[in-house]
Structure formats: structure tokens, C-alpha cells
Coordinates of C-alpha atoms in Angstrom, one line a residue:
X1 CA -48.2 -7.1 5.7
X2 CA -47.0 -7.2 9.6
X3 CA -49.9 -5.1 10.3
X4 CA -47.6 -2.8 11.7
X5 CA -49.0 1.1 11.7
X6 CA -46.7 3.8 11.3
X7 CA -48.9 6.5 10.7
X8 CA -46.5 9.8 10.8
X9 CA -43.1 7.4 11.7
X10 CA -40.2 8.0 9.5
X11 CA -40.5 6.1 6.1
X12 CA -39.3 2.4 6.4
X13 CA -36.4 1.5 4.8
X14 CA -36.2 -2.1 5.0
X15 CA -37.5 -4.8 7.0
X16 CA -36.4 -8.4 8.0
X17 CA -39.0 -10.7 8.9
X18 CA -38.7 -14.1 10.9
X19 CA -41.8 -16.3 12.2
X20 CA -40.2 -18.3 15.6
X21 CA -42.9 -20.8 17.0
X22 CA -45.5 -18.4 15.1
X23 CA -44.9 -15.6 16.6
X24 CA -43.8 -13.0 13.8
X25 CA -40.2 -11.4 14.3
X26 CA -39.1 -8.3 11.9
X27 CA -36.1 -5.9 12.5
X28 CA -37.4 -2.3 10.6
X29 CA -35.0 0.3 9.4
X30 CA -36.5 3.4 9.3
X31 CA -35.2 7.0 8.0
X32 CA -35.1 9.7 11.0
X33 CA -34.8 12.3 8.2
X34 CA -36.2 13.1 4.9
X35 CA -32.9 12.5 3.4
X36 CA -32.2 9.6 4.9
X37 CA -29.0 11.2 6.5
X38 CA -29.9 8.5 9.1
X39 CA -31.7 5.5 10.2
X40 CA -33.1 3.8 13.2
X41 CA -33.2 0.1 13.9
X42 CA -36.0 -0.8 15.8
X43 CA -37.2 -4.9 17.2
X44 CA -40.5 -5.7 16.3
X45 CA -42.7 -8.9 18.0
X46 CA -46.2 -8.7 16.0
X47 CA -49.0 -10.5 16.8
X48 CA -52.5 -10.4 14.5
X49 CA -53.6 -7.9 16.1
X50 CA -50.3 -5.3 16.7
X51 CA -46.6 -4.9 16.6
X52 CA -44.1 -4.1 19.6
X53 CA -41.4 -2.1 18.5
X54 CA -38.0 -1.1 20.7
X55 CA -35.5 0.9 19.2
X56 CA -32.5 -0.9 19.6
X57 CA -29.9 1.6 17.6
X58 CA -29.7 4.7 15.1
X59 CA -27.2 4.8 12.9
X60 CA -25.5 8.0 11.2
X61 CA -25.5 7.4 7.3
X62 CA -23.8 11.1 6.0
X63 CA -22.2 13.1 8.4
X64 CA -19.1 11.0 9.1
X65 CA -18.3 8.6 6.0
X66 CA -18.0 5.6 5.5
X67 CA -15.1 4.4 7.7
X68 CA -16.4 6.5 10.3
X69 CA -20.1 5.8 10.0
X70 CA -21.8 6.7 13.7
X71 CA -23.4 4.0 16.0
X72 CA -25.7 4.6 18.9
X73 CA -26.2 1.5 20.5
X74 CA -28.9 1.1 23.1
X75 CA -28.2 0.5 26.4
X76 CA -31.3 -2.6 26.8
X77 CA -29.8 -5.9 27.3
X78 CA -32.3 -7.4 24.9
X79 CA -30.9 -5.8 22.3
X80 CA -29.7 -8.4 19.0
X81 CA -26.0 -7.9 18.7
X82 CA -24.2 -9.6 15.5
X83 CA -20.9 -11.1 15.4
X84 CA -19.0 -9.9 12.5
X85 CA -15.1 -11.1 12.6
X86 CA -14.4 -7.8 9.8
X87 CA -16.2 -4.8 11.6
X88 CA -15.8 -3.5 15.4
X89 CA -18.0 -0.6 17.0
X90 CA -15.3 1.3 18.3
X91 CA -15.9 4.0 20.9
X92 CA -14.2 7.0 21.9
X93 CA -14.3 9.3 25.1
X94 CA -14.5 12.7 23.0
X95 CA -14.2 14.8 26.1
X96 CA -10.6 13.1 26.9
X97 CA -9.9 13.9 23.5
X98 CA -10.7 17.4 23.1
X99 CA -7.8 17.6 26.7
X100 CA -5.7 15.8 24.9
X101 CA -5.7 18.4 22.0
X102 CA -5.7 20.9 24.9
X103 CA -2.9 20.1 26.6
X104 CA -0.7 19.3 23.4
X105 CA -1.5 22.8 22.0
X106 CA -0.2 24.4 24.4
X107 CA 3.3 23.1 24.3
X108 CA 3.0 22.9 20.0
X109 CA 5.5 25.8 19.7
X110 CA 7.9 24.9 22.3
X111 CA 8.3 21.5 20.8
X112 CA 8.5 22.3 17.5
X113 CA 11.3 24.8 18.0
X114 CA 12.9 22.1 20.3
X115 CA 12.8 19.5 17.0
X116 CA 13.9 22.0 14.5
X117 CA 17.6 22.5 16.9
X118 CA 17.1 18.5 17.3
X119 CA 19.9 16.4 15.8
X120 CA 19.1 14.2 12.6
X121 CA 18.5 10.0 14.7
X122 CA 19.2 11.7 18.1
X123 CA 16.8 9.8 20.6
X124 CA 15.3 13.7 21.7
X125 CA 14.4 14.3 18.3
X126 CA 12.9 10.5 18.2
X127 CA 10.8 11.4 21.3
X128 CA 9.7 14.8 19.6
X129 CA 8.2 13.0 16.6
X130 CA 6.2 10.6 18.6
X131 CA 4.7 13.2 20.2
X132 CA 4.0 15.1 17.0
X133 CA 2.8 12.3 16.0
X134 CA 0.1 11.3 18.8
X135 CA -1.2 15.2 18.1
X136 CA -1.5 14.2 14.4
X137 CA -3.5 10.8 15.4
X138 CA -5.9 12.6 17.7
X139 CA -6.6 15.6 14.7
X140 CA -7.5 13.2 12.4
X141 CA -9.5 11.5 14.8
X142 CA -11.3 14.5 16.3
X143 CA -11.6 16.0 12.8
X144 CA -13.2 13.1 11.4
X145 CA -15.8 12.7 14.6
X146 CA -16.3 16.4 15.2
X147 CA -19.8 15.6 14.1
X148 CA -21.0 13.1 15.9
X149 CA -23.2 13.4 18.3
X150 CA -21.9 11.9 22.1
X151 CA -23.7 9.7 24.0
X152 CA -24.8 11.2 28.0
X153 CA -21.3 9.9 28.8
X154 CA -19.2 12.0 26.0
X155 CA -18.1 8.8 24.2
X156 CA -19.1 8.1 20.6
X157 CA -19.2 4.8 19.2
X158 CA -18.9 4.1 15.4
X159 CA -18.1 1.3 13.2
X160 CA -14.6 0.5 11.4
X161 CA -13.9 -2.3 9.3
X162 CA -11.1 -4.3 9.0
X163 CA -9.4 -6.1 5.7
X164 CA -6.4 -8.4 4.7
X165 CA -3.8 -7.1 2.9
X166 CA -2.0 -10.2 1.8
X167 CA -2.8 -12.0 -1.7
X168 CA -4.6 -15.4 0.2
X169 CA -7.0 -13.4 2.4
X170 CA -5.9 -15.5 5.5
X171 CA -3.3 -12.9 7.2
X172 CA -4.0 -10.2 9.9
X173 CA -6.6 -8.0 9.4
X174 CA -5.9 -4.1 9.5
X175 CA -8.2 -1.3 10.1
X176 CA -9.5 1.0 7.8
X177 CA -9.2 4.2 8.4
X178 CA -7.7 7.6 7.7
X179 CA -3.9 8.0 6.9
X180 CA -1.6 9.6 9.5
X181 CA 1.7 10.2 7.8
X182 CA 4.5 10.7 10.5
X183 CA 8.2 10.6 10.9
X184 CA 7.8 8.6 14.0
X185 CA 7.1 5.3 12.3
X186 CA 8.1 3.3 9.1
X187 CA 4.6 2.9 8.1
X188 CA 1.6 5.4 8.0
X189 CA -0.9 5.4 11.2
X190 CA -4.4 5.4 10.9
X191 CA -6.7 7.2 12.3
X192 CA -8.1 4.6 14.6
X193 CA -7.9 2.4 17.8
X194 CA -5.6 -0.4 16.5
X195 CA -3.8 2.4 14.4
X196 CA -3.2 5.0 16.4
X197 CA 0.0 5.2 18.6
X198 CA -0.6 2.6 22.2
X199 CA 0.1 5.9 24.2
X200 CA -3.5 7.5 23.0
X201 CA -5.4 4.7 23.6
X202 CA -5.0 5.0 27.6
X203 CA -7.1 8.9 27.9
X204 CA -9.3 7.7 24.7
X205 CA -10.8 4.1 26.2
X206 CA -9.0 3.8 29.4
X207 CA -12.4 4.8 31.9
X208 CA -14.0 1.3 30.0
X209 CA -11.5 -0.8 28.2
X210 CA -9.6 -3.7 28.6
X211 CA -6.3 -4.8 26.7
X212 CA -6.4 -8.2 26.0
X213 CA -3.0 -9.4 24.8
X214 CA -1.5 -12.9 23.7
X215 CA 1.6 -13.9 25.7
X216 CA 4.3 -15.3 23.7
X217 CA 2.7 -15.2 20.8
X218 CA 4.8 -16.4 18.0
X219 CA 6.4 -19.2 19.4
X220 CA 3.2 -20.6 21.1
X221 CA 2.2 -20.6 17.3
X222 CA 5.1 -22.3 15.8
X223 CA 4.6 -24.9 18.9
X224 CA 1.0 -25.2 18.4
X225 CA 1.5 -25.7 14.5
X226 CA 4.2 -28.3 15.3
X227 CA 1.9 -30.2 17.6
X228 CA -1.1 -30.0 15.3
X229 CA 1.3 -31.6 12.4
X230 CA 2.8 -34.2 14.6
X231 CA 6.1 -32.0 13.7
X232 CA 7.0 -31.3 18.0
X233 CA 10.7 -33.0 17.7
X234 CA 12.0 -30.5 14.5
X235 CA 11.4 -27.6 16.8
X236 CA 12.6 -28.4 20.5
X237 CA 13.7 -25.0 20.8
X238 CA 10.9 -23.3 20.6
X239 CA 9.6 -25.7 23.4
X240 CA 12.0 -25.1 25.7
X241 CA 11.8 -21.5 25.4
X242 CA 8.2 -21.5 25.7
X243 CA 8.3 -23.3 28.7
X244 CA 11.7 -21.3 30.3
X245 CA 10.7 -18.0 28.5
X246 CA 11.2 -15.9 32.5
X247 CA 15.0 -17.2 32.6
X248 CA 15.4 -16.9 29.3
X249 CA 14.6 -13.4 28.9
X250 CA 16.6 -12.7 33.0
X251 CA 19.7 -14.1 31.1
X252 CA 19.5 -12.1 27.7
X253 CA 18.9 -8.8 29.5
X254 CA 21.7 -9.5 31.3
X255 CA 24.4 -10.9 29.1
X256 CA 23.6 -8.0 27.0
X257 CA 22.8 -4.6 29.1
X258 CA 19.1 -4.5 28.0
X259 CA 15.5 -4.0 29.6
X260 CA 13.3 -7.4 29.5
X261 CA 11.0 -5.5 26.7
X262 CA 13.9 -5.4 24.5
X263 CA 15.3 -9.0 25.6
X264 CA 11.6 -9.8 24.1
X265 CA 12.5 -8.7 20.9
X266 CA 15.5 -11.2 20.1
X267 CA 13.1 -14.5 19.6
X268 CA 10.9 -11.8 17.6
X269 CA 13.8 -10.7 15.2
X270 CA 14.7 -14.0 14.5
X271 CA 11.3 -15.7 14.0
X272 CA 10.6 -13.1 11.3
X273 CA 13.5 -13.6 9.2
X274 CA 16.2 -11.1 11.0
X275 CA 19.1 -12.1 12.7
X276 CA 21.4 -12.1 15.6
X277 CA 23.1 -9.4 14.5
X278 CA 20.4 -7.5 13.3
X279 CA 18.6 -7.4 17.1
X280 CA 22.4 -6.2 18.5
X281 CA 21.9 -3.2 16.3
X282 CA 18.6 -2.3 17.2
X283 CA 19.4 -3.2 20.9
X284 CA 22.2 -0.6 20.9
X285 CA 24.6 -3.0 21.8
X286 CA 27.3 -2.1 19.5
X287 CA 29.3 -5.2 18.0
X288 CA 29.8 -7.1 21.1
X289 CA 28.1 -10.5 20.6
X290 CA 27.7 -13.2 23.3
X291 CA 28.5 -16.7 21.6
X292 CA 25.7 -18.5 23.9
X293 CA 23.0 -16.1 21.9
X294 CA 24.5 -16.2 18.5
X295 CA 23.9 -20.2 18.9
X296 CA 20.7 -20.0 20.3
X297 CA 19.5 -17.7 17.8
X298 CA 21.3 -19.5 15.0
X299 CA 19.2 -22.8 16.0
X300 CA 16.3 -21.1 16.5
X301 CA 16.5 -19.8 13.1
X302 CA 17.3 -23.6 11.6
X303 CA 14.3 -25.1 13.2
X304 CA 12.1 -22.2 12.2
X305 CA 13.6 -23.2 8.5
X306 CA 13.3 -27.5 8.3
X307 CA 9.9 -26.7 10.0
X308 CA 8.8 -24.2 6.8
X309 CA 9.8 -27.2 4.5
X310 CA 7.6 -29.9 6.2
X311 CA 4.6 -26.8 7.0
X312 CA 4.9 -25.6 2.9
X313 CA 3.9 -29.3 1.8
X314 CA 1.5 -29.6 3.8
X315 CA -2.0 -29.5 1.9
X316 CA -3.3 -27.5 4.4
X317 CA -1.5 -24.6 3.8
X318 CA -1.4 -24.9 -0.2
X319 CA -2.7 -21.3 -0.2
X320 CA 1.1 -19.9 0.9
X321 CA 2.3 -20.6 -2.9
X322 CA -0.4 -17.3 -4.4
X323 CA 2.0 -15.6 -1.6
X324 CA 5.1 -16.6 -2.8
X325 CA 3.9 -15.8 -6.3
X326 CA 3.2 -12.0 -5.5
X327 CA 6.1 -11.5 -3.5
X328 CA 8.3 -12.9 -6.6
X329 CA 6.2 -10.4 -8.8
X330 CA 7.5 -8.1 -6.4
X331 CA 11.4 -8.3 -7.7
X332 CA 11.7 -11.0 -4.7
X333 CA 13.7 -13.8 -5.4
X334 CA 12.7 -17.5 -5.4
X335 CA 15.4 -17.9 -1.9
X336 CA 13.7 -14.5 -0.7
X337 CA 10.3 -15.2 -1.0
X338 CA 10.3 -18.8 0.5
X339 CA 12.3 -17.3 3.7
X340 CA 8.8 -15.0 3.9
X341 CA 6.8 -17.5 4.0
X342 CA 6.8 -19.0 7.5
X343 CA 6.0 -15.4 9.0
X344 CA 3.1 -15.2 6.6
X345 CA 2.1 -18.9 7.8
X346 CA 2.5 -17.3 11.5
X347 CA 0.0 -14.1 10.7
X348 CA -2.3 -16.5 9.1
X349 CA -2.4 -18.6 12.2
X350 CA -2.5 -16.0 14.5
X351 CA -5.7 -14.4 12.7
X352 CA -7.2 -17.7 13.3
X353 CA -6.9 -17.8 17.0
X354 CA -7.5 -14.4 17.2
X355 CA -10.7 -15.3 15.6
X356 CA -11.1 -17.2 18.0
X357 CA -10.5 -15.3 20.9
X358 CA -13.1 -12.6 19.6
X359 CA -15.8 -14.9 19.2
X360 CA -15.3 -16.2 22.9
X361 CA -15.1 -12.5 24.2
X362 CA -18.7 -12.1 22.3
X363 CA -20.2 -14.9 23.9
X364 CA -19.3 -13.6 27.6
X365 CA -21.0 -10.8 26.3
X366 CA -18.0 -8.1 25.9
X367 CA -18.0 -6.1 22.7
X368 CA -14.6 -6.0 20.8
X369 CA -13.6 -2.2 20.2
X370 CA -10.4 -3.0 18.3
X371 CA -8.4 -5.5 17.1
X372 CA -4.8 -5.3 17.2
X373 CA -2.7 -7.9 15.9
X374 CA -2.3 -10.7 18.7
X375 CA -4.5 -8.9 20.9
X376 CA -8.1 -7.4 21.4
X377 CA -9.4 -3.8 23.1
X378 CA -12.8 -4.9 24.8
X379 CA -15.3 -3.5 27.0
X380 CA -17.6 -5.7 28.9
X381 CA -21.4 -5.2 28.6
X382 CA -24.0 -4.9 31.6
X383 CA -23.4 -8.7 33.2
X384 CA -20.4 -9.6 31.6
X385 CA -18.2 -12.0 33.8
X386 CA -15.0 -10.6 34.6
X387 CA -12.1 -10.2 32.6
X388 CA -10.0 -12.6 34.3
X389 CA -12.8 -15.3 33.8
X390 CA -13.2 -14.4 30.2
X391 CA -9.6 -14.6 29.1
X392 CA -9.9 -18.2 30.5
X393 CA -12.7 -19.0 28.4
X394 CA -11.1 -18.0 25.7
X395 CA -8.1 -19.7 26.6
X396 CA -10.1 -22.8 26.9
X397 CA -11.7 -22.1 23.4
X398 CA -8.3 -21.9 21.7
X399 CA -7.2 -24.9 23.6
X400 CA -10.1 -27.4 22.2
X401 CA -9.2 -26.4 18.7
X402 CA -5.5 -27.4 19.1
X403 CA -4.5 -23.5 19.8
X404 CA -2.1 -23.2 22.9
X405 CA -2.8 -19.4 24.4
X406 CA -2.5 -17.7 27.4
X407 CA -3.9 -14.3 27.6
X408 CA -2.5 -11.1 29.7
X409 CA -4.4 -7.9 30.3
X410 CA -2.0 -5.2 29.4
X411 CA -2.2 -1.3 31.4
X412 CA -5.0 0.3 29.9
X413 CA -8.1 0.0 32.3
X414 CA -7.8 3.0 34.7
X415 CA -5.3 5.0 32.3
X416 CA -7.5 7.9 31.3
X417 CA -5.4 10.0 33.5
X418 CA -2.4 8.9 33.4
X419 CA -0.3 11.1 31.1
X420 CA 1.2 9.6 28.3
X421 CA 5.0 8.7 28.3
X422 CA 5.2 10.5 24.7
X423 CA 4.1 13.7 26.1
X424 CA 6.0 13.3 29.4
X425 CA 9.1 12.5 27.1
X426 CA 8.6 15.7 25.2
X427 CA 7.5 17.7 28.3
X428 CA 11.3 16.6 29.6
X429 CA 13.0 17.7 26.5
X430 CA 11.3 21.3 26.2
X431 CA 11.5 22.3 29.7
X432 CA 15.0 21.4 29.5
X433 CA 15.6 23.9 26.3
X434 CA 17.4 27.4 26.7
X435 CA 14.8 29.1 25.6
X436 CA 12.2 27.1 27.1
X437 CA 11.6 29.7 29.7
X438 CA 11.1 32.6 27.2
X439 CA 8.9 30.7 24.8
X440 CA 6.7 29.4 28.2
X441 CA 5.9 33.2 29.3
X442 CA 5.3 34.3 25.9
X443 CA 2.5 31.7 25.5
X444 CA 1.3 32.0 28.9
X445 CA 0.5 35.6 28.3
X446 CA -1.3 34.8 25.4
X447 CA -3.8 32.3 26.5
X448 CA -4.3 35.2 29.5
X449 CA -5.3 37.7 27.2
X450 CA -7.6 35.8 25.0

């Protein structure tokens, strides 16, 4: 009916028509196979006389799954891209991969004799695991891409889709993708760029990505909520950390003996229900408590509370009590569950600006690779301003819908040979072994003879 002749082309799958100023407009799918094992997208612009048709993608529909279905995105600028807030095309660098495999098979026996003499919580034995667990990550990974066929650069590119897991729909969105069980972490890993351990993301997207991360996150939220509500004088903490955060984080790292990463993680702990006492332990600090921090972190944790009260009545986030009533249904009690609240309230708003943030990275014409959390993994398309000048925007975008956000690019760019501190770690440990030197020449000779 387009007039469009295909003659001995691959049968057509579907096709979308559109008719702009009367010029007709269709998007074919067509099978490259006679099973339909996979498809090509082509652009069409008919006329009454013929059809101009550019190939603009193929997509793989059997060899890798669902959650790993393959994309080959063309290179032409003119090719229609879709914004979808629940799906990213993330992409790979296979041949970094397949060294990163490489190089962590040949120290797999070594380590794995240095864990079995480990001590049970020692931080050696800690440092093991993560390792073991990276090599887990990039298996599953290479196992379940082993089929796809690279682009001219080695990189693959395929789709993964994202879902809530919390009862209201309106918390952060996780990636779907294959399990990666591993001692190293609380929670199973997927198999995927927001899932996977930061360490393997450097050699895997580092020659084109950016990390995009929110500064501050959670308690630009909680003072962007309060402003929003006209609620700014029940959280003046909050404000004055915010706006002090450098000497605030100089002074706990001091007082206490600890890095600035892990002086970070105080205002964290506390924000998502945990106390002061509760950071000390994880900090290492052993019982000795500085009265100035116990107070802050005590008022901190009061303001976060009379701010819940006035947020949980608020029409606008009505949604909170279906939340309340699963995490009752989960033995929780009443006292329990509304304490959880306000972090849920925080993820909820911090999907939002998120939201946010990717739309305005699609506009300058980056594509989003990954999602993680309070940040994005983004590659910038042929013309795309520069990063610097697109975190603005987005900045700016947040900003005119009541959202205050400052964006930070975080080391990833130019890390695809940098090695990764979990290997380095466990490199340390095994070269430090007794038997290190024995188990080295034994494996040496065997990669020499085969």
C-alpha cells in the first residue's frame, strides 16, 4: 500500500506509517532470516512513485535472550532514536573483556589457595572475594554475549531493561539481568553495567563512557523537598551541611581517624535510618565517640523525622501508605515501617530527578548506557556538546522543576587500562603468600607448554 517493492528482501514484519506534510513516513521491520532469528529496522520516505529505505538498526531476536537481546545501531546521524526512561542500549568492549578473563585466569589458583588459608572477616580474605567476584561478573557477562556479533570496534551493544521493585512503582529502578551470587556483597550482582562491581566498568566502557554522578545526593533531596513544601525551617541542618559539606566532611575525618569517602558515609547512615553508633562500627572506630557528632547526627536524625510527619500528609505523596502496608505484611511493625518511609520518599525523589537528568543527556544527544542509582554511564553521540556543558544542562533542567543538583563526572573515561584496584588488591595478597613462588612457576610452565 506504500508502493514499496521488495522483490527478494527479507519478509516484512511490521510496518509503521506516518504521512508529515504529505510526504508518507513508515519504519519496516523486516526478518534477515527465515526464522526470524533476527530483524532489521529500516526508514522509509515514499513518494507515489518509490520508497527510500536506510537501514537504521538490526536487532538479534534468539541468540542472546531476552535481557540480553543484541542491538546494532547505525552509525548515521539521521537515525530515529526513542527515549525510553525503562530500557538502556548498553555496550560492552568484548575485547577488554576477554583480557580481563585473561589476566584473572591466570592468577585463579593462586588466589583461591590464598582464600582457602584466609581468616573468616579478615580484610585479605574481603579483598579475595571481591576479586572472585569481578571474575564471576565478567563470566556471566561474557557467557551470556559470547554470541553476539561485535561491531568493527569489538564492542557489542544490547538492550537491558530496568524495573521498580517497591509496591508504588515510583522508587529506583534496577536492571534486569542475570544473577551473580558472591560472598563479596549482601545482595546478589547482576550481570550488567549498573550491577556489576564499579571496578569492571573502567576496562568494559572506559575507551567511551562517561560517569555521571549526583553530588550530595540525599540531602540536596531532603532540601529540595523541603523547599518545594515550604517546609525549609524544620530541616536547617540539612542546609547547613549542604552548603558547608568540604569542612564538614575535613572535620569528621579528622575527629575520627577516617578517609573523606568514609566521613561521606556518616550523613548517609543516618539519613537511612542508622545511627551514630552504627557508622562508628562500620568506620572501624571502635567505641570512642566524639560528643560534637553524636549531636549532630542526633539532630540530623530529628529533623529527618518532624520532616517525615509533615512529608507523609502531604497529598502528594499518598502513595507511601501501599509501602507501609507491604512492609507491615512483612512482620514490620507499625514504629518500623513508618521509620522506612522517608528513605523510600528519598528513592522515589531521586528516580524523579534522575529522570530527569536522562531525558536532558538525550536531548544533547548522548545515549545513556546505564543507570545507576543517583547517577548515569553515558556516551556522547557524533556532535554531542561536551560533557561538562551537558551536566549543566541538566543541572539547569532539574533546577526549573524545583530539583537542586549538581552533577560530577566520576574516574571512568580513560580507565580501560587502568588495572582495577580489586585485582591489584588480590595481586598484593598472593604475591605475598609462602607459596606464592611455587604455585607462580608451576603455572608458568603450563601456559609454556600448551
Amino acid at each position: 500500500s506504500t508502493g514499496v517493492t521488495l522483490g527478494d528482501a527479507p519478509r516484512l514484519l511490521h510496518l509503521i506509517r506516518s504521512e508529515p506534510f504529505g510526504v508518507q513516513s513508515a519504519l519496516a521491520v523486516l526478518a534477515v532470516d527465515k526464522y526470524e532469528a533476527a530483524a532489521a529496522l529500516y526508514h522509509c520516505v515514499c513518494d507515489d512513485v518509490a520508497c527510500v529505505c536506510t537501514k537504521v538498526a538490526t536487532v538479534n531476536l534468539a541468540r542472546a535472550g531476552r535481557r540480553h537481546r543484541a542491538l546494532y545501531l547505525a552509525e548515521a546521524d539521521s537515525a530515529p532514536r526513542r527515549f525510553d526512561e525503562y530500557r538502556c542500549a548498553e555496550k560492552i568492549d568484548m575485547v577488554r573483556l576477554r583480557k580481563v578473563l585473561q589476566q584473572l585466569e591466570e592468577t585463579r589458583a593462586r588466589r583461591r589457595q590464598a582464600l582457602a588459608g584466609a581468616c573468616e572477616g579478615s580484610e585479605s580474605r574481603k579483598q579475595l572475594e571481591r576479586c572472585a567476584e569481578v571474575e564471576k561478573t565478567a563470566q556471566q557477562l561474557a557467557y551470556h554475549l559470547a554470541e553476539v556479533v561485535p561491531d568493527e570496534t569489538g564492542c557489542v551493544v544490547y538492550e537491558v531493561e530496568y524495573e521498580h521493585r517497591d509496591a508504588s512503582f515510583r522508587g529506583r529502578l534496577f536492571a534486569k539481568g542475570e544473577t551473580v551470587e558472591s560472598a563479596a556483597s549482601k545482595y546478589p550482582r547482576t550481570a550488567t553495567l549498573q550491577g556489576m562491581p564499579s571496578d569492571l566498568r573502567g576496562p568494559l566502557v572506559g575507551a567511551f563512557a562517561h560517569d555521571i554522578d549526583c553530588e550530595n545526593s540525599e540531602c540536596r533531596l531532603v532540601c529540595s523537598l523541603a523547599t518545594q513544601l515550604g517546609m525549609t525551617d524544620v530541616v536547617p541542618s540539612f542546609f547547613e551541611y549542604r552548603d558547608r559539606r568540604a569542612r564538614y566532611l575535613a572535620e569528621i575525618a579528622k575527629d575520627h581517624g577516617v578517609d573523606t569517602s568514609m566521613a561521606k558515609r556518616l550523613f548517609n547512615i543516618v539519613v537511612s535510618g542508622g545511627q551514630y553508633q552504627t557508622w562508628l562500627r562500620k568506620a572501624e572506630c571502635g567505641r570512642i565517640e566524639v560528643d560534637v557528632w553524636k549531636k549532630f547526627s542526633f539532630r540530623v536524625a530529628a529533623e529527618l523525622r518532624a520532616l517525615r510527619d509533615q512529608v507523609l500528609g502531604h497529598p502528594r505523596f499518598a502513595w507511601a501508605a501501599t509501602e507501609k502496608a507491604r512492609l507491615i505484611s512483612q512482620g514490620k511493625s507499625e514504629a518500623e515501617a513508618q521509620q522506612l518511609l522517608i528513605p523510600r520518599v528519598l528513592q522515589a525523589c531521586e528516580n524523579t530527578v534522575l529522570g530527569i537528568i536522562q531525558r536532558s543527556f538525550f536531548d544533547s544527544d548522548y545515549e545513556v548506557r546505564a543507570k545507576v542509582f543517583d547517577g548515569l554511564v553515558v556516551e556522547p553521540r557524533r556532535g554531542a556538546p561536551g560533557v561538562a556543558a551537558a551536566m549543566r544542562a541538566a543541572e539547569t533542567a532539574c533546577r526549573r522543576l524545583g530539583w537542586d543538583v549538581v552533577l560530577a563526572e566520576k574516574p571512568l573515561r580513560g580507565m580501560q587500562n587502568v588495572t582495577m584496584k580489586a585485582v591489584s588488591d588480590a595481586n598484593a595478597i598472593i604475591s605475598d603468600s609462602p607459596s606464592s613462588q611455587y604455585i607462580g612457576t608451576a603455572y608458568s610452565t603450563r601456559v609454556y607448554i600448551f
